[in-house]
CSV table of C-alpha atoms in Angstrom, one decimal:
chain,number,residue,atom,x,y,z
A,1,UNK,CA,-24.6,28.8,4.6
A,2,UNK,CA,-23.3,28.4,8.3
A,3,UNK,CA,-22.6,25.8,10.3
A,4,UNK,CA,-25.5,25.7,13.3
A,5,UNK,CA,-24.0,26.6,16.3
A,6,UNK,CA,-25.7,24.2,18.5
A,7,UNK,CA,-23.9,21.4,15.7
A,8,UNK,CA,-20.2,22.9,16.0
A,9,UNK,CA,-17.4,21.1,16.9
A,10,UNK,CA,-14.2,22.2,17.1
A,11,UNK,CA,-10.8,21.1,15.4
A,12,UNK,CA,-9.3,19.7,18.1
A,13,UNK,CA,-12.7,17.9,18.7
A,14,UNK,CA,-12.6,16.8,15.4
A,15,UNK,CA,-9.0,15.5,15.6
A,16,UNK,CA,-8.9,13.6,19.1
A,17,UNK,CA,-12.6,11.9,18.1
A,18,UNK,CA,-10.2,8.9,16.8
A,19,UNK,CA,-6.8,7.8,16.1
A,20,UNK,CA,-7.5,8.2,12.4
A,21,UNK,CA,-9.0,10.5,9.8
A,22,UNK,CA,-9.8,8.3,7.0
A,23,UNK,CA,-8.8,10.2,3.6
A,24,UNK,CA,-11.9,8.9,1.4
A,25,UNK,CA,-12.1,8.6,-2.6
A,26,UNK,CA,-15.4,8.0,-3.7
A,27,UNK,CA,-16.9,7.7,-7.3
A,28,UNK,CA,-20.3,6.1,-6.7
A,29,UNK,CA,-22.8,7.9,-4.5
A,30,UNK,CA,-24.1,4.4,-3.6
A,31,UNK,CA,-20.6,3.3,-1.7
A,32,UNK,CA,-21.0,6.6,0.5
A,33,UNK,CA,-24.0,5.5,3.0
A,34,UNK,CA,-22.6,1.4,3.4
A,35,UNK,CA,-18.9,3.1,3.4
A,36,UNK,CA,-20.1,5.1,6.6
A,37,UNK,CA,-21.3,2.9,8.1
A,38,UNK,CA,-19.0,0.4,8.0
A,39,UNK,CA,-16.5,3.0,9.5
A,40,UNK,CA,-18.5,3.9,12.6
A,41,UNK,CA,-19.4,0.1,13.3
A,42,UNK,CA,-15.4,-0.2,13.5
A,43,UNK,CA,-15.3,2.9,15.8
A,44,UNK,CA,-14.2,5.9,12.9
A,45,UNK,CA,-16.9,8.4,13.3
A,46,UNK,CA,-15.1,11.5,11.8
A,47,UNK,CA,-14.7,10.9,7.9
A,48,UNK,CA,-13.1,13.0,5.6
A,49,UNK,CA,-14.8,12.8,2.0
A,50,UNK,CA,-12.2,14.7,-0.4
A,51,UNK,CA,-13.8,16.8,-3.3
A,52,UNK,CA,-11.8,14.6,-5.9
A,53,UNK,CA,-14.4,13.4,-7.6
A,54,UNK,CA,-17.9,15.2,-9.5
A,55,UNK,CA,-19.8,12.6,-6.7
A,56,UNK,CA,-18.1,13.7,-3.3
A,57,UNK,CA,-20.6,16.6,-2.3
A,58,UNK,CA,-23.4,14.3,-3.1
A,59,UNK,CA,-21.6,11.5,-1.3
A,60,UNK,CA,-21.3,14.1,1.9
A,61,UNK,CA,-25.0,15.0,2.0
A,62,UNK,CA,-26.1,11.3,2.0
A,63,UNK,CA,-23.7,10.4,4.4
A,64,UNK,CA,-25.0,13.5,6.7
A,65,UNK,CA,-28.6,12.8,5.9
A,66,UNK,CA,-28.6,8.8,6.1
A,67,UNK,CA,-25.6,8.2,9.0
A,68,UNK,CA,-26.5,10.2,12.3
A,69,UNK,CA,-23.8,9.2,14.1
A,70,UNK,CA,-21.0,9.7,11.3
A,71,UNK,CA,-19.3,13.4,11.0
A,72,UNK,CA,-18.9,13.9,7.2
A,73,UNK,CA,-16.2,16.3,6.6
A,74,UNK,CA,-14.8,17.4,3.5
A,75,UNK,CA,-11.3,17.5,2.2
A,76,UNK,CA,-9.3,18.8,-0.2
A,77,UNK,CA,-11.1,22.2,0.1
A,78,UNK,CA,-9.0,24.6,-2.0
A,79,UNK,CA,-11.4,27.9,-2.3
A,80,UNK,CA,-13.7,29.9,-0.6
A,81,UNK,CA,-16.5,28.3,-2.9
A,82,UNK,CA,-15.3,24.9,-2.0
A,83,UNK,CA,-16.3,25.7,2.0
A,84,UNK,CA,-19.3,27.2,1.0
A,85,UNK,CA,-20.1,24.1,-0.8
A,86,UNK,CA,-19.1,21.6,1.7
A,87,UNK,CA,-21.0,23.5,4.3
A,88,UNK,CA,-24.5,23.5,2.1
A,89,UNK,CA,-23.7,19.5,1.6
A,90,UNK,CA,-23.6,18.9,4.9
A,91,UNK,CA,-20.0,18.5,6.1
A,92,UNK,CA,-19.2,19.6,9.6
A,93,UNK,CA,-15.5,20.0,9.0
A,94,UNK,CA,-13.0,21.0,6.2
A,95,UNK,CA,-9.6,20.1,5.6
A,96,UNK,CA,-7.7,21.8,2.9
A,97,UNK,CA,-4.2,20.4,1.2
A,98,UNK,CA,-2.7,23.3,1.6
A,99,UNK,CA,-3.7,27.1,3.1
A,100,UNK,CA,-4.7,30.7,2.1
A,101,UNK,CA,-6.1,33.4,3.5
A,102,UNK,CA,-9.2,33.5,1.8
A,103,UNK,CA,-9.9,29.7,2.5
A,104,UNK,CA,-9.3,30.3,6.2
A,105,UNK,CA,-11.9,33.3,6.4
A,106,UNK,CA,-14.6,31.9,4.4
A,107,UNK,CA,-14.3,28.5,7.2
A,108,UNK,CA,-14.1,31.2,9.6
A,109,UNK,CA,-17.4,33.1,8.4
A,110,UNK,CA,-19.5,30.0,7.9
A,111,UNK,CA,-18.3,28.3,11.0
A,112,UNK,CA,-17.1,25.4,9.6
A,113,UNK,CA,-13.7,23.8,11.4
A,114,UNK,CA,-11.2,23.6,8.8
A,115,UNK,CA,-7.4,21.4,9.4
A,116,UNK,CA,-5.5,23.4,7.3
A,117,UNK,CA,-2.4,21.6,5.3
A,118,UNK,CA,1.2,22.9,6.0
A,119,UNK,CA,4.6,21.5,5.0
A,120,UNK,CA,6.9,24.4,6.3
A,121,UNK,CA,7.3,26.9,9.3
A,122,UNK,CA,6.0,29.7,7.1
A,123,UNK,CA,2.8,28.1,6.3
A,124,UNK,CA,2.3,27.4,10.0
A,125,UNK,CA,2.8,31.1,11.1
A,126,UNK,CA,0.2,31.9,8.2
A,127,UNK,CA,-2.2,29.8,9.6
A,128,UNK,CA,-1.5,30.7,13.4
A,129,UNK,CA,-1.8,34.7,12.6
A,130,UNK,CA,-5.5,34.0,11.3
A,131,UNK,CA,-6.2,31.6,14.5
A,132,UNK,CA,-5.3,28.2,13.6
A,133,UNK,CA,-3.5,25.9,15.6
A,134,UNK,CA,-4.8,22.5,14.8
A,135,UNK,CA,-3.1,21.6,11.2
A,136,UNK,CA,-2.9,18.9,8.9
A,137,UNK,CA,1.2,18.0,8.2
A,138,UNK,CA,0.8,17.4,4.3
A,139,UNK,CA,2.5,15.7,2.4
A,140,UNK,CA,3.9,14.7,5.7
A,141,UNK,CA,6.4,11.4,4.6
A,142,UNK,CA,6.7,13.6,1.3
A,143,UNK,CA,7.8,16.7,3.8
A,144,UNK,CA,10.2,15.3,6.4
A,145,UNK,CA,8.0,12.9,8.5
A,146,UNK,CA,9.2,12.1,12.0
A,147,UNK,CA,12.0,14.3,12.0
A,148,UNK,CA,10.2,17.3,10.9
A,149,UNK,CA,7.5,16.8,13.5
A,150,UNK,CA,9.8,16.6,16.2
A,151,UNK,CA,11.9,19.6,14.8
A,152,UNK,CA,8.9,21.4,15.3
A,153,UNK,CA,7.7,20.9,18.8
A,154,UNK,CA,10.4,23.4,20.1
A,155,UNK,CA,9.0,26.4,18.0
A,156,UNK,CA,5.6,25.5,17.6
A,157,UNK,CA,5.2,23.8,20.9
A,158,UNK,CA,1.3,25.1,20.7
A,159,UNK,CA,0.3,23.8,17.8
A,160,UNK,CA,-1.3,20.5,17.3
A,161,UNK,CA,-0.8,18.0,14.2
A,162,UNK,CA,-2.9,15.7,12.2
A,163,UNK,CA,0.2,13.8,10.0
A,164,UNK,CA,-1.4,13.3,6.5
A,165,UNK,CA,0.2,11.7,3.1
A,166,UNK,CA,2.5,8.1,3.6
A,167,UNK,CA,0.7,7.0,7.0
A,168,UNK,CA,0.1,3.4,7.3
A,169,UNK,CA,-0.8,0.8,10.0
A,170,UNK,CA,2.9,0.3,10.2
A,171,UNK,CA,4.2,3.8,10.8
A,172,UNK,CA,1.1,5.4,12.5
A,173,UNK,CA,1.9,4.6,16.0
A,174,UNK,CA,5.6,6.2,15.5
A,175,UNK,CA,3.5,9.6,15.0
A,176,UNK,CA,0.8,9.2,17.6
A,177,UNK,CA,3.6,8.7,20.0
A,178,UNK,CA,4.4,12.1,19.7
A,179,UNK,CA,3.3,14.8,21.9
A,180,UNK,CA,2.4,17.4,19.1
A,181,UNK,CA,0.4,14.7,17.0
A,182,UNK,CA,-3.5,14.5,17.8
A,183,UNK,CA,-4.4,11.6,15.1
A,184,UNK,CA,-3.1,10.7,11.8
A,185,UNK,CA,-4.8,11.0,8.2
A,186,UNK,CA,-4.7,8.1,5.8
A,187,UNK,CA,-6.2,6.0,3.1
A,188,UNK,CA,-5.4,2.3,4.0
A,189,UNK,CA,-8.8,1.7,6.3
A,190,UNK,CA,-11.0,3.0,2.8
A,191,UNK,CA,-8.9,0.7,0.2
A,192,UNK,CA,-10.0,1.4,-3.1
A,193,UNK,CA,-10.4,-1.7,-4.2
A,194,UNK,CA,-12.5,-2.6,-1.3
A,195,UNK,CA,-15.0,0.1,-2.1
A,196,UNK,CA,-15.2,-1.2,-5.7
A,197,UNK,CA,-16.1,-4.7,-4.3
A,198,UNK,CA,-18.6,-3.2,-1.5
A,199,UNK,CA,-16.2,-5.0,0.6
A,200,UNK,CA,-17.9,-3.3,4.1
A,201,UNK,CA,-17.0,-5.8,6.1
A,202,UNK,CA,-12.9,-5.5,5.2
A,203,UNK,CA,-13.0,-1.9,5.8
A,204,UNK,CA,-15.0,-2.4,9.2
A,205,UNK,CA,-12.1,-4.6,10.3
A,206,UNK,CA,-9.5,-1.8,9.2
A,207,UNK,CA,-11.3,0.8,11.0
A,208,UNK,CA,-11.5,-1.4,14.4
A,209,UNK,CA,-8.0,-1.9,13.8
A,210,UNK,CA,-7.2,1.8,13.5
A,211,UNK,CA,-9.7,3.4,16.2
A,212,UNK,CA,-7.4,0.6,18.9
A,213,UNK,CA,-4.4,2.8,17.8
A,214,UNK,CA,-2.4,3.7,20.7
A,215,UNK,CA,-1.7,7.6,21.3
């Protein structure tokens, strides 16, 4: 299934939407819709559901059905199948841990934007031969952080990060400071905890808190 054109956005759309991509868990298709919500009242619209669980495409088609002004995305996309999946669900973007080929095509194909995950220069110019320039930096504390990023601006001066794996409230405005970052993933605006608890209202505040990030 492809993307509708008149729907499309673009990577770059997807990553300068917000400070933060929140990297969501979820293991109760009830917690998707509230979860969503929550998130766009504190001003995260693009939301990254990973395919962790046996619940997250159904969590991405409620969140596409029931939420209008959310963008579910999928993460974690590892195959062709995955993207094909995620697209049929309902997700508008894909971001994958890490990148191939074949996973880079069948986004291409269907039209879906994909982030693709790199941790060295290699996996960049692998990306950047099949048209990507808008990458996800992953594991990116794991993977050199800071000094990494800025080691890369001279040779990949055209190509634009989203910092993924480590990022808190504490450390994100270090790497939205820099020129090659667009926004940040992470995990601490969708606490796990607080989605046990249906704790909407916690992760609203954590999402204002984010989408204020300075950048």
């Amino acid at each position: 299934m492809a993307v509708k054109e008149d729907t499309r956005l673009t990577a770059l759309e997807v990553m300068r939407d917000a400070p933060v991509i929140p990297v969501i868990v979820l293991y109760d298709v009830a917690h998707a819709v509230p979860l969503a919500r929550a998130l766009v009242a504190g001003g995260i619209r693009m939301l990254e559901v990973t395919l962790r669980t046996p619940q997250a495409l159904q969590c991405i088609e409620a969140i596409a059905k029931e939420v209008p002004d959310a963008v579910a995305g999928a993460g974690t996309i590892r195959s062709a199948a995955d993207a094909q999946a995620s697209a049929l669900a309902g997700a508008k973007f894909g971001v994958s841990p890490g990148y191939t080929r074949s996973v880079g095509k069948a986004c291409h194909d269907i039209g879906l934007p994909l982030l693709p995950g790199v941790a060295t220069g290699s996996e960049i110019m692998s990306a950047q031969e099949d048209g990507y320039t808008q990458l996800k930096f992953f594991p990116a504390m794991q993977a050199g952080g800071l000094p990494m990023l800025k080691a890369w601006q001279g040779p990949f001066g055209d190509v634009t990060f989203c910092p993924t794996g480590g990022i808190s409230l504490a450390n994100a405005p270090d790497f939205l400071a820099l020129s090659n970052v667009a926004c940040v993933g992470g995990s601490w605006i969708v606490p796990t905890d607080a989605i046990a608890k249906g704790d909407w209202g916690r992760i609203e505040t954590l999402a204002r808190e984010a989408s204020q990030l300075k950048r």
